[in-house]
Structures are given as C-alpha cells and as structure tokens.
Amino acid sequence: MINRILIRIKVLQMVYACYQSGGVDIKVAENELLLSLRRSYDLYYYFLLLIVEVTRLQERRLETRKNKYRPSEEELSPNMRLIENRFARQVQANEVLRKYVKEHGISWVNESDFVKQMLEQILESDIYRAYLENAEDSYETDREFWRSVFRKLICGNAALEEALEDMSIYWNDDVDIIETFVIKTIRRFDESAGSKQELLPMYKDEEDREFAVTLFRQALLHGNEYRERISQHLKNWESERVANMDLVIMQVAIAEIMYFPKIPISVTLNEYIDAAKYYSTPKSSTFINGILESVILDFKKEKSLLKE
C-alpha cells in the first residue's frame, strides 16, 4: 500500500531533517524513517475505522432518542439505513482491522467532536438524501454510498486535515495519498468475503521496504560526493544560494539513479521534479531538471550501465 511516491517523499523529508540537525546517527534516522512509514500505514486504518465510528455514533444517537421520556413517532421508528449499512457492518467485523486496531491502539476517542461533525455533515448531504431515496436496497448500494462519502465529503475535508495534524506530526503530507488507497479498498470489498475481506498490506513486497532503506542510506552516505557533482553544474549559482530542499531533492534523485538502475531514469526525473513543485520554490522544478540532466550526462560518459 505504501507506494514509492510516498516512500520518496518520506526519504526527502528525512534527509532534509538530517541536514537541518547538523548530523545524525544514520541507524537512528533509518528507524525514524521506518516509523514514519508505519504511521502512514496507521492512517489507512484510521480512515477505515472512521466508517465504524460514525456508524456507531449514529446508532447511539438513535437509541438515546428512542429512550427519551416522551419520544416522538419519528424517534420511536427512525430510519435505520445508515446503521444497518451492510458495508459498514462488514468493515466493523473485519478481522484484520480489528486485530490491527487492538495491537496499535488506534482510536478516534480523543477526536469525538470531529466524528460528531463528520456524522452531521453526512446526514445533511445530498449523498445521504439520495441514499435514503434509492429504492435499491443492496450491498452494492451500501458500499457505493460510503465510497461517495469518502470521495466527496472526506477527501479534501479541512476539518479532517486539522484533526489529523493534531493526532500525528507524520501525516502532514500523507493524507491525499492514503485517501486514494482507502477508496480503492472500498471498491475492492466483496460481500462474500465477510469478515475475512483482505486489506492492503503495508508494502506490496519486501522490495519496497528495501527501496526505502537503501535510497535513504545511499543518499546520506554519498551526500558529499553527489553535492560535489551538483556544484560542478551550478555555473553562475553559488551552492550556498541554492535552496536546501533543492540540493536534497537532487541528492536523493542521484542516489536513486545510481542504486536502482532498473527504474528508468525518465521515471526518476519526473518523480523528483514533481516533488520540487510541492516542496521547494516555484522555479525549482526547471532548475532541478536542468542540473540533473547535466549530472546524468556526466554519468553516461563514465558508466555504461546507466539506462534510459
């Protein structure tokens, strides 16, 4: 689930932090990198658990209203469609989710105000209104309801992002990516799988974990060498005047080119140029592209193993 886009972002952040701190034990920093990636995976489960918590809150609300001293007709016979949603019930019963939540202490208990706010937003939405009016009462309808809720009410939700910032410092740049994986997971759910529905693993395979560790270590271990390469192509620029993040982006990109020859150079360049658009200055992507292309030309003259 943790793809290489997210891995590259985390490596960039960690290498930048190492330079800002003025030096750090690589093994300690490596453990911090892996912890950061683990916390990204936690976020995936937080999103799935949010479905459960919103459903539980609505169930408690309806029960409280039903037990009032003088409940109204509507309170005695409320619309139960949201709390009887088959997909939400399946998520709640999921064995992998329940085990992970228990082992890692994942909970929305300290963010009850946000869960309440989320429920209100859902109940007042056109999505919920259309769901109640839909004559088709099926598992597919229930699943599509929650997929629409995620796509239109949870993705890009400023209140959610604020709540997540308070919950973990690791999630500042993870939310958008993890949300896409949650939507994919919802789409993959099958009623016949019941509580044994598979969820996405932390890594697609062991190679991705090794990619993270190797990329980070090589970017740091050969940092001086790579920065010397970069400085040779700065021309009218003094290295001290180049944005620190620009240097880090180029440094990590070179490490990837050198130690992962199976990844096409064009793919590596595009990934780090895109990263520059978000993590550095407005002109950085063009600047970084030019410098890296010059460095790559040097490598091609020296090493025949470099491939497009």
mmCIF file of C-alpha atoms in Angstrom:
data_model
loop_
_atom_site.group_PDB
_atom_site.id
_atom_site.type_symbol
_atom_site.label_atom_id
_atom_site.label_comp_id
_atom_site.label_asym_id
_atom_site.label_seq_id
_atom_site.Cartn_x
_atom_site.Cartn_y
_atom_site.Cartn_z
ATOM 1 C CA MET A 1 0.000 0.000 0.000
ATOM 2 C CA ILE A 2 2.833 2.363 0.817
ATOM 3 C CA ASN A 3 3.902 3.093 -2.724
ATOM 4 C CA ARG A 4 7.172 4.513 -3.982
ATOM 5 C CA ILE A 5 5.753 8.006 -4.359
ATOM 6 C CA LEU A 6 5.141 8.139 -0.614
ATOM 7 C CA ILE A 7 8.488 6.472 0.093
ATOM 8 C CA ARG A 8 10.330 9.121 -1.921
ATOM 9 C CA ILE A 9 8.528 11.893 -0.026
ATOM 10 C CA LYS A 10 9.436 10.370 3.332
ATOM 11 C CA VAL A 11 13.068 9.888 2.305
ATOM 12 C CA LEU A 12 13.296 13.506 1.132
ATOM 13 C CA GLN A 13 11.864 14.729 4.415
ATOM 14 C CA MET A 14 14.203 12.591 6.495
ATOM 15 C CA VAL A 15 17.344 13.528 4.527
ATOM 16 C CA TYR A 16 16.372 17.206 4.806
ATOM 17 C CA ALA A 17 15.851 16.813 8.567
ATOM 18 C CA CYS A 18 19.281 15.197 8.920
ATOM 19 C CA TYR A 19 20.982 18.159 7.261
ATOM 20 C CA GLN A 20 18.969 20.656 9.289
ATOM 21 C CA SER A 21 20.003 18.964 12.530
ATOM 22 C CA GLY A 22 23.645 19.192 11.552
ATOM 23 C CA GLY A 23 24.366 15.494 11.595
ATOM 24 C CA VAL A 24 22.655 12.404 12.925
ATOM 25 C CA ASP A 25 23.226 8.709 13.524
ATOM 26 C CA ILE A 26 22.162 7.033 10.261
ATOM 27 C CA LYS A 27 20.724 3.995 12.029
ATOM 28 C CA VAL A 28 18.628 6.174 14.312
ATOM 29 C CA ALA A 29 17.433 8.193 11.324
ATOM 30 C CA GLU A 30 16.665 4.996 9.410
ATOM 31 C CA ASN A 31 14.466 3.800 12.270
ATOM 32 C CA GLU A 32 12.707 7.146 12.263
ATOM 33 C CA LEU A 33 12.085 6.768 8.524
ATOM 34 C CA LEU A 34 10.553 3.318 9.009
ATOM 35 C CA LEU A 35 8.435 4.629 11.886
ATOM 36 C CA SER A 36 7.198 7.443 9.656
ATOM 37 C CA LEU A 37 6.177 4.903 7.016
ATOM 38 C CA ARG A 38 4.462 2.773 9.662
ATOM 39 C CA ARG A 39 2.487 5.800 10.820
ATOM 40 C CA SER A 40 1.378 6.343 7.236
ATOM 41 C CA TYR A 41 0.009 2.816 7.271
ATOM 42 C CA ASP A 42 -1.731 3.559 10.584
ATOM 43 C CA LEU A 43 -3.565 6.374 8.834
ATOM 44 C CA TYR A 44 -5.048 3.863 6.389
ATOM 45 C CA TYR A 45 -6.647 2.061 9.344
ATOM 46 C CA TYR A 46 -7.777 5.308 10.947
ATOM 47 C CA PHE A 47 -9.767 6.091 7.804
ATOM 48 C CA LEU A 48 -11.382 2.645 7.754
ATOM 49 C CA LEU A 49 -12.160 2.908 11.456
ATOM 50 C CA LEU A 50 -13.822 6.275 10.837
ATOM 51 C CA ILE A 51 -16.595 4.462 8.943
ATOM 52 C CA VAL A 52 -17.168 2.297 12.010
ATOM 53 C CA GLU A 53 -17.096 5.199 14.476
ATOM 54 C CA VAL A 54 -19.547 7.334 12.503
ATOM 55 C CA THR A 55 -21.939 4.380 12.267
ATOM 56 C CA ARG A 56 -21.643 3.641 15.992
ATOM 57 C CA LEU A 57 -22.306 7.260 16.885
ATOM 58 C CA GLN A 58 -25.488 7.320 14.804
ATOM 59 C CA GLU A 59 -26.586 4.081 16.472
ATOM 60 C CA ARG A 60 -26.056 5.567 19.953
ATOM 61 C CA ARG A 61 -27.913 8.712 18.969
ATOM 62 C CA LEU A 62 -30.957 6.846 17.724
ATOM 63 C CA GLU A 63 -31.007 4.658 20.828
ATOM 64 C CA THR A 64 -30.807 7.699 23.110
ATOM 65 C CA ARG A 65 -33.686 9.408 21.304
ATOM 66 C CA LYS A 66 -35.782 6.259 21.419
ATOM 67 C CA ASN A 67 -35.341 6.088 25.210
ATOM 68 C CA LYS A 68 -36.395 9.676 25.881
ATOM 69 C CA TYR A 69 -39.207 10.298 28.348
ATOM 70 C CA ARG A 70 -41.605 11.211 25.557
ATOM 71 C CA PRO A 71 -40.109 10.152 22.229
ATOM 72 C CA SER A 72 -41.801 11.268 19.045
ATOM 73 C CA GLU A 73 -43.157 8.896 16.433
ATOM 74 C CA GLU A 74 -40.075 9.521 14.308
ATOM 75 C CA GLU A 75 -37.750 8.858 17.251
ATOM 76 C CA LEU A 76 -39.506 5.584 18.021
ATOM 77 C CA SER A 77 -39.281 4.445 14.407
ATOM 78 C CA PRO A 78 -36.174 6.133 12.933
ATOM 79 C CA ASN A 79 -34.682 5.421 9.549
ATOM 80 C CA MET A 80 -32.143 2.678 10.265
ATOM 81 C CA ARG A 81 -30.499 2.525 6.847
ATOM 82 C CA LEU A 82 -27.233 4.166 7.860
ATOM 83 C CA ILE A 83 -26.616 1.965 10.891
ATOM 84 C CA GLU A 84 -27.751 -1.160 9.041
ATOM 85 C CA ASN A 85 -25.439 -0.401 6.125
ATOM 86 C CA ARG A 86 -24.047 -3.789 5.118
ATOM 87 C CA PHE A 87 -20.702 -2.455 4.008
ATOM 88 C CA ALA A 88 -20.125 -0.546 7.273
ATOM 89 C CA ARG A 89 -21.036 -3.688 9.233
ATOM 90 C CA GLN A 90 -18.552 -5.680 7.193
ATOM 91 C CA VAL A 91 -15.809 -3.139 7.876
ATOM 92 C CA GLN A 92 -16.613 -3.255 11.585
ATOM 93 C CA ALA A 93 -16.344 -7.067 11.621
ATOM 94 C CA ASN A 94 -13.152 -7.199 9.535
ATOM 95 C CA GLU A 95 -10.673 -9.430 11.340
ATOM 96 C CA VAL A 96 -7.551 -7.677 10.030
ATOM 97 C CA LEU A 97 -8.881 -4.251 11.006
ATOM 98 C CA ARG A 98 -9.900 -5.377 14.479
ATOM 99 C CA LYS A 99 -6.513 -7.012 15.106
ATOM 100 C CA TYR A 100 -4.533 -4.017 13.842
ATOM 101 C CA VAL A 101 -6.621 -1.528 15.832
ATOM 102 C CA LYS A 102 -6.110 -3.546 19.014
ATOM 103 C CA GLU A 103 -2.371 -4.077 18.531
ATOM 104 C CA HIS A 104 -1.583 -0.471 17.617
ATOM 105 C CA GLY A 105 -4.022 1.365 19.877
ATOM 106 C CA ILE A 106 -5.832 3.112 17.039
ATOM 107 C CA SER A 107 -8.864 5.082 18.182
ATOM 108 C CA TRP A 108 -10.916 8.197 17.432
ATOM 109 C CA VAL A 109 -11.855 8.580 21.113
ATOM 110 C CA ASN A 110 -9.892 11.817 21.511
ATOM 111 C CA GLU A 111 -11.444 13.255 18.348
ATOM 112 C CA SER A 112 -15.099 12.687 19.236
ATOM 113 C CA ASP A 113 -16.001 16.246 18.216
ATOM 114 C CA PHE A 114 -14.738 15.597 14.711
ATOM 115 C CA VAL A 115 -16.592 12.261 14.459
ATOM 116 C CA LYS A 116 -19.765 14.100 15.508
ATOM 117 C CA GLN A 117 -19.092 16.828 12.941
ATOM 118 C CA MET A 118 -18.496 14.207 10.255
ATOM 119 C CA LEU A 119 -21.774 12.465 11.045
ATOM 120 C CA GLU A 120 -23.689 15.756 10.853
ATOM 121 C CA GLN A 121 -22.094 16.562 7.518
ATOM 122 C CA ILE A 122 -23.093 13.170 6.142
ATOM 123 C CA LEU A 123 -26.685 13.412 7.398
ATOM 124 C CA GLU A 124 -27.076 16.865 5.835
ATOM 125 C CA SER A 125 -25.545 15.872 2.489
ATOM 126 C CA ASP A 126 -27.197 15.225 -0.859
ATOM 127 C CA ILE A 127 -25.352 11.883 -0.875
ATOM 128 C CA TYR A 128 -27.243 10.720 2.212
ATOM 129 C CA ARG A 129 -30.530 12.085 0.911
ATOM 130 C CA ALA A 130 -30.106 10.206 -2.377
ATOM 131 C CA TYR A 131 -29.130 7.080 -0.443
ATOM 132 C CA LEU A 132 -32.369 7.155 1.553
ATOM 133 C CA GLU A 133 -34.433 7.746 -1.582
ATOM 134 C CA ASN A 134 -32.746 4.959 -3.537
ATOM 135 C CA ALA A 135 -35.236 2.105 -3.892
ATOM 136 C CA GLU A 136 -32.447 -0.397 -4.459
ATOM 137 C CA ASP A 137 -31.545 -1.902 -1.108
ATOM 138 C CA SER A 138 -28.377 -3.919 -1.708
ATOM 139 C CA TYR A 139 -24.823 -4.417 -0.546
ATOM 140 C CA GLU A 140 -23.564 -2.652 -3.676
ATOM 141 C CA THR A 141 -25.708 0.386 -2.879
ATOM 142 C CA ASP A 142 -24.418 0.432 0.693
ATOM 143 C CA ARG A 143 -20.801 0.196 -0.460
ATOM 144 C CA GLU A 144 -21.245 2.876 -3.116
ATOM 145 C CA PHE A 145 -22.734 5.206 -0.502
ATOM 146 C CA TRP A 146 -19.567 5.070 1.577
ATOM 147 C CA ARG A 147 -17.340 5.352 -1.470
ATOM 148 C CA SER A 148 -19.178 8.547 -2.410
ATOM 149 C CA VAL A 149 -18.873 9.832 1.154
ATOM 150 C CA PHE A 150 -15.121 9.322 1.046
ATOM 151 C CA ARG A 151 -14.684 10.864 -2.380
ATOM 152 C CA LYS A 152 -16.868 13.910 -1.813
ATOM 153 C CA LEU A 153 -17.018 14.573 1.930
ATOM 154 C CA ILE A 154 -13.836 13.158 3.434
ATOM 155 C CA CYS A 155 -11.220 13.775 0.724
ATOM 156 C CA GLY A 156 -10.141 17.392 0.953
ATOM 157 C CA ASN A 157 -12.021 17.927 4.225
ATOM 158 C CA ALA A 158 -10.243 20.800 6.005
ATOM 159 C CA ALA A 159 -11.629 19.852 9.431
ATOM 160 C CA LEU A 160 -10.331 16.311 8.988
ATOM 161 C CA GLU A 161 -6.875 17.506 7.997
ATOM 162 C CA GLU A 162 -6.799 19.756 11.057
ATOM 163 C CA ALA A 163 -7.815 16.868 13.317
ATOM 164 C CA LEU A 164 -5.165 14.603 11.788
ATOM 165 C CA GLU A 165 -2.464 17.252 12.268
ATOM 166 C CA ASP A 166 -3.246 17.218 15.989
ATOM 167 C CA MET A 167 -3.134 13.418 16.074
ATOM 168 C CA SER A 168 0.265 12.901 14.397
ATOM 169 C CA ILE A 169 3.109 15.017 13.032
ATOM 170 C CA TYR A 170 3.830 12.284 10.485
ATOM 171 C CA TRP A 171 0.670 12.785 8.432
ATOM 172 C CA ASN A 172 1.157 16.274 7.006
ATOM 173 C CA ASP A 173 1.908 15.006 3.505
ATOM 174 C CA ASP A 174 0.237 11.607 3.645
ATOM 175 C CA VAL A 175 -3.469 12.356 3.644
ATOM 176 C CA ASP A 176 -4.146 12.681 -0.092
ATOM 177 C CA ILE A 177 -2.200 9.532 -0.970
ATOM 178 C CA ILE A 178 -3.715 7.389 1.783
ATOM 179 C CA GLU A 179 -7.226 8.559 0.908
ATOM 180 C CA THR A 180 -6.815 7.167 -2.607
ATOM 181 C CA PHE A 181 -5.883 3.778 -1.152
ATOM 182 C CA VAL A 182 -8.923 3.792 1.106
ATOM 183 C CA ILE A 183 -11.190 4.460 -1.881
ATOM 184 C CA LYS A 184 -9.528 1.593 -3.766
ATOM 185 C CA THR A 185 -10.055 -0.641 -0.741
ATOM 186 C CA ILE A 186 -13.739 0.232 -0.522
ATOM 187 C CA ARG A 187 -14.163 -0.607 -4.196
ATOM 188 C CA ARG A 188 -12.464 -3.997 -3.659
ATOM 189 C CA PHE A 189 -14.739 -5.081 -0.812
ATOM 190 C CA ASP A 190 -16.851 -8.139 -1.620
ATOM 191 C CA GLU A 191 -19.828 -9.172 0.475
ATOM 192 C CA SER A 192 -18.969 -12.859 0.097
ATOM 193 C CA ALA A 193 -15.613 -12.299 1.848
ATOM 194 C CA GLY A 194 -17.373 -11.338 5.061
ATOM 195 C CA SER A 195 -15.062 -10.594 7.999
ATOM 196 C CA LYS A 196 -12.101 -12.068 6.124
ATOM 197 C CA GLN A 197 -12.007 -9.401 3.430
ATOM 198 C CA GLU A 198 -8.358 -8.701 2.598
ATOM 199 C CA LEU A 199 -6.987 -5.242 3.284
ATOM 200 C CA LEU A 200 -3.942 -3.706 1.641
ATOM 201 C CA PRO A 201 -0.591 -4.815 3.108
ATOM 202 C CA MET A 202 1.864 -2.193 4.344
ATOM 203 C CA TYR A 203 4.232 -2.876 1.451
ATOM 204 C CA LYS A 204 3.420 -4.513 -1.866
ATOM 205 C CA ASP A 205 6.521 -6.640 -1.332
ATOM 206 C CA GLU A 206 9.808 -6.633 0.558
ATOM 207 C CA GLU A 207 11.448 -4.773 -2.338
ATOM 208 C CA ASP A 208 9.587 -1.593 -1.481
ATOM 209 C CA ARG A 209 10.819 -1.645 2.108
ATOM 210 C CA GLU A 210 14.356 -2.228 0.882
ATOM 211 C CA PHE A 211 13.909 0.579 -1.629
ATOM 212 C CA ALA A 212 13.146 2.980 1.228
ATOM 213 C CA VAL A 213 16.081 1.920 3.397
ATOM 214 C CA THR A 214 18.631 1.739 0.564
ATOM 215 C CA LEU A 215 17.596 5.037 -1.011
ATOM 216 C CA PHE A 216 17.838 6.827 2.334
ATOM 217 C CA ARG A 217 21.179 5.334 3.347
ATOM 218 C CA GLN A 218 22.863 5.884 -0.024
ATOM 219 C CA ALA A 219 21.603 9.462 -0.294
ATOM 220 C CA LEU A 220 23.242 10.235 3.054
ATOM 221 C CA LEU A 221 26.381 8.123 2.757
ATOM 222 C CA HIS A 222 27.266 9.620 -0.634
ATOM 223 C CA GLY A 223 25.813 13.043 0.070
ATOM 224 C CA ASN A 224 29.104 14.943 -0.186
ATOM 225 C CA GLU A 225 30.013 13.203 -3.442
ATOM 226 C CA TYR A 226 26.631 13.933 -5.006
ATOM 227 C CA ARG A 227 26.663 17.553 -3.870
ATOM 228 C CA GLU A 228 30.106 17.969 -5.405
ATOM 229 C CA ARG A 229 28.680 16.625 -8.682
ATOM 230 C CA ILE A 230 25.833 19.103 -8.440
ATOM 231 C CA SER A 231 28.115 22.058 -7.654
ATOM 232 C CA GLN A 232 30.086 21.425 -10.867
ATOM 233 C CA HIS A 233 26.988 22.336 -12.871
ATOM 234 C CA LEU A 234 25.740 25.317 -10.910
ATOM 235 C CA LYS A 235 27.653 27.723 -13.222
ATOM 236 C CA ASN A 236 26.589 31.184 -12.058
ATOM 237 C CA TRP A 237 24.986 29.822 -8.902
ATOM 238 C CA GLU A 238 26.828 29.534 -5.620
ATOM 239 C CA SER A 239 25.868 26.348 -3.793
ATOM 240 C CA GLU A 240 25.172 28.403 -0.644
ATOM 241 C CA ARG A 241 22.470 30.299 -2.519
ATOM 242 C CA VAL A 242 20.658 27.195 -3.757
ATOM 243 C CA ALA A 243 17.624 26.263 -1.662
ATOM 244 C CA ASN A 244 18.492 23.473 0.772
ATOM 245 C CA MET A 245 15.491 21.431 -0.371
ATOM 246 C CA ASP A 246 16.648 21.713 -3.992
ATOM 247 C CA LEU A 247 20.002 20.195 -3.017
ATOM 248 C CA VAL A 248 18.296 17.411 -1.080
ATOM 249 C CA ILE A 249 15.940 16.608 -3.961
ATOM 250 C CA MET A 250 18.840 16.384 -6.416
ATOM 251 C CA GLN A 251 20.925 14.378 -3.955
ATOM 252 C CA VAL A 252 18.198 11.759 -3.415
ATOM 253 C CA ALA A 253 17.417 11.641 -7.149
ATOM 254 C CA ILE A 254 21.055 10.881 -7.938
ATOM 255 C CA ALA A 255 21.102 8.149 -5.293
ATOM 256 C CA GLU A 256 18.078 6.541 -6.948
ATOM 257 C CA ILE A 257 19.653 6.733 -10.396
ATOM 258 C CA MET A 258 22.869 5.174 -9.125
ATOM 259 C CA TYR A 259 21.446 2.381 -6.972
ATOM 260 C CA PHE A 260 18.237 1.460 -8.784
ATOM 261 C CA PRO A 261 19.210 1.015 -12.448
ATOM 262 C CA LYS A 262 16.024 -0.967 -13.152
ATOM 263 C CA ILE A 263 13.977 2.208 -12.649
ATOM 264 C CA PRO A 264 14.048 4.215 -15.908
ATOM 265 C CA ILE A 265 15.922 7.485 -15.492
ATOM 266 C CA SER A 266 12.980 9.371 -17.015
ATOM 267 C CA VAL A 267 10.693 7.996 -14.273
ATOM 268 C CA THR A 268 13.109 9.053 -11.541
ATOM 269 C CA LEU A 269 13.467 12.540 -13.007
ATOM 270 C CA ASN A 270 9.715 13.039 -13.286
ATOM 271 C CA GLU A 271 9.140 11.933 -9.689
ATOM 272 C CA TYR A 272 11.652 14.353 -8.204
ATOM 273 C CA ILE A 273 10.716 17.229 -10.479
ATOM 274 C CA ASP A 274 7.120 16.761 -9.301
ATOM 275 C CA ALA A 275 8.326 16.719 -5.694
ATOM 276 C CA ALA A 276 10.116 20.021 -6.275
ATOM 277 C CA LYS A 277 6.833 21.656 -7.300
ATOM 278 C CA TYR A 278 5.400 20.943 -3.845
ATOM 279 C CA TYR A 279 8.393 21.121 -1.530
ATOM 280 C CA SER A 280 10.587 23.882 -2.913
ATOM 281 C CA THR A 281 10.406 27.199 -4.752
ATOM 282 C CA PRO A 282 8.224 27.936 -7.829
ATOM 283 C CA LYS A 283 11.250 27.863 -10.155
ATOM 284 C CA SER A 284 12.883 24.820 -8.575
ATOM 285 C CA SER A 285 11.453 22.159 -10.885
ATOM 286 C CA THR A 286 13.003 23.727 -14.005
ATOM 287 C CA PHE A 287 16.286 24.392 -12.206
ATOM 288 C CA ILE A 288 16.494 20.858 -10.791
ATOM 289 C CA ASN A 289 15.644 19.296 -14.142
ATOM 290 C CA GLY A 290 18.483 21.166 -15.851
ATOM 291 C CA ILE A 291 21.093 20.314 -13.217
ATOM 292 C CA LEU A 292 20.118 16.639 -13.037
ATOM 293 C CA GLU A 293 20.226 16.255 -16.817
ATOM 294 C CA SER A 294 23.776 17.636 -16.790
ATOM 295 C CA VAL A 295 24.818 15.284 -13.986
ATOM 296 C CA ILE A 296 23.279 12.335 -15.853
ATOM 297 C CA LEU A 297 25.254 13.211 -18.988
ATOM 298 C CA ASP A 298 28.420 13.029 -16.893
ATOM 299 C CA PHE A 299 27.452 9.627 -15.551
ATOM 300 C CA LYS A 300 26.721 8.344 -19.044
ATOM 301 C CA LYS A 301 30.216 9.257 -20.129
ATOM 302 C CA GLU A 302 31.685 7.432 -17.132
ATOM 303 C CA LYS A 303 29.343 4.466 -16.715
ATOM 304 C CA SER A 304 27.848 2.368 -19.487
ATOM 305 C CA LEU A 305 25.337 0.796 -17.074
ATOM 306 C CA LEU A 306 23.060 3.813 -16.947
ATOM 307 C CA LYS A 307 19.887 3.207 -18.930
ATOM 308 C CA GLU A 308 17.039 5.347 -20.124
#
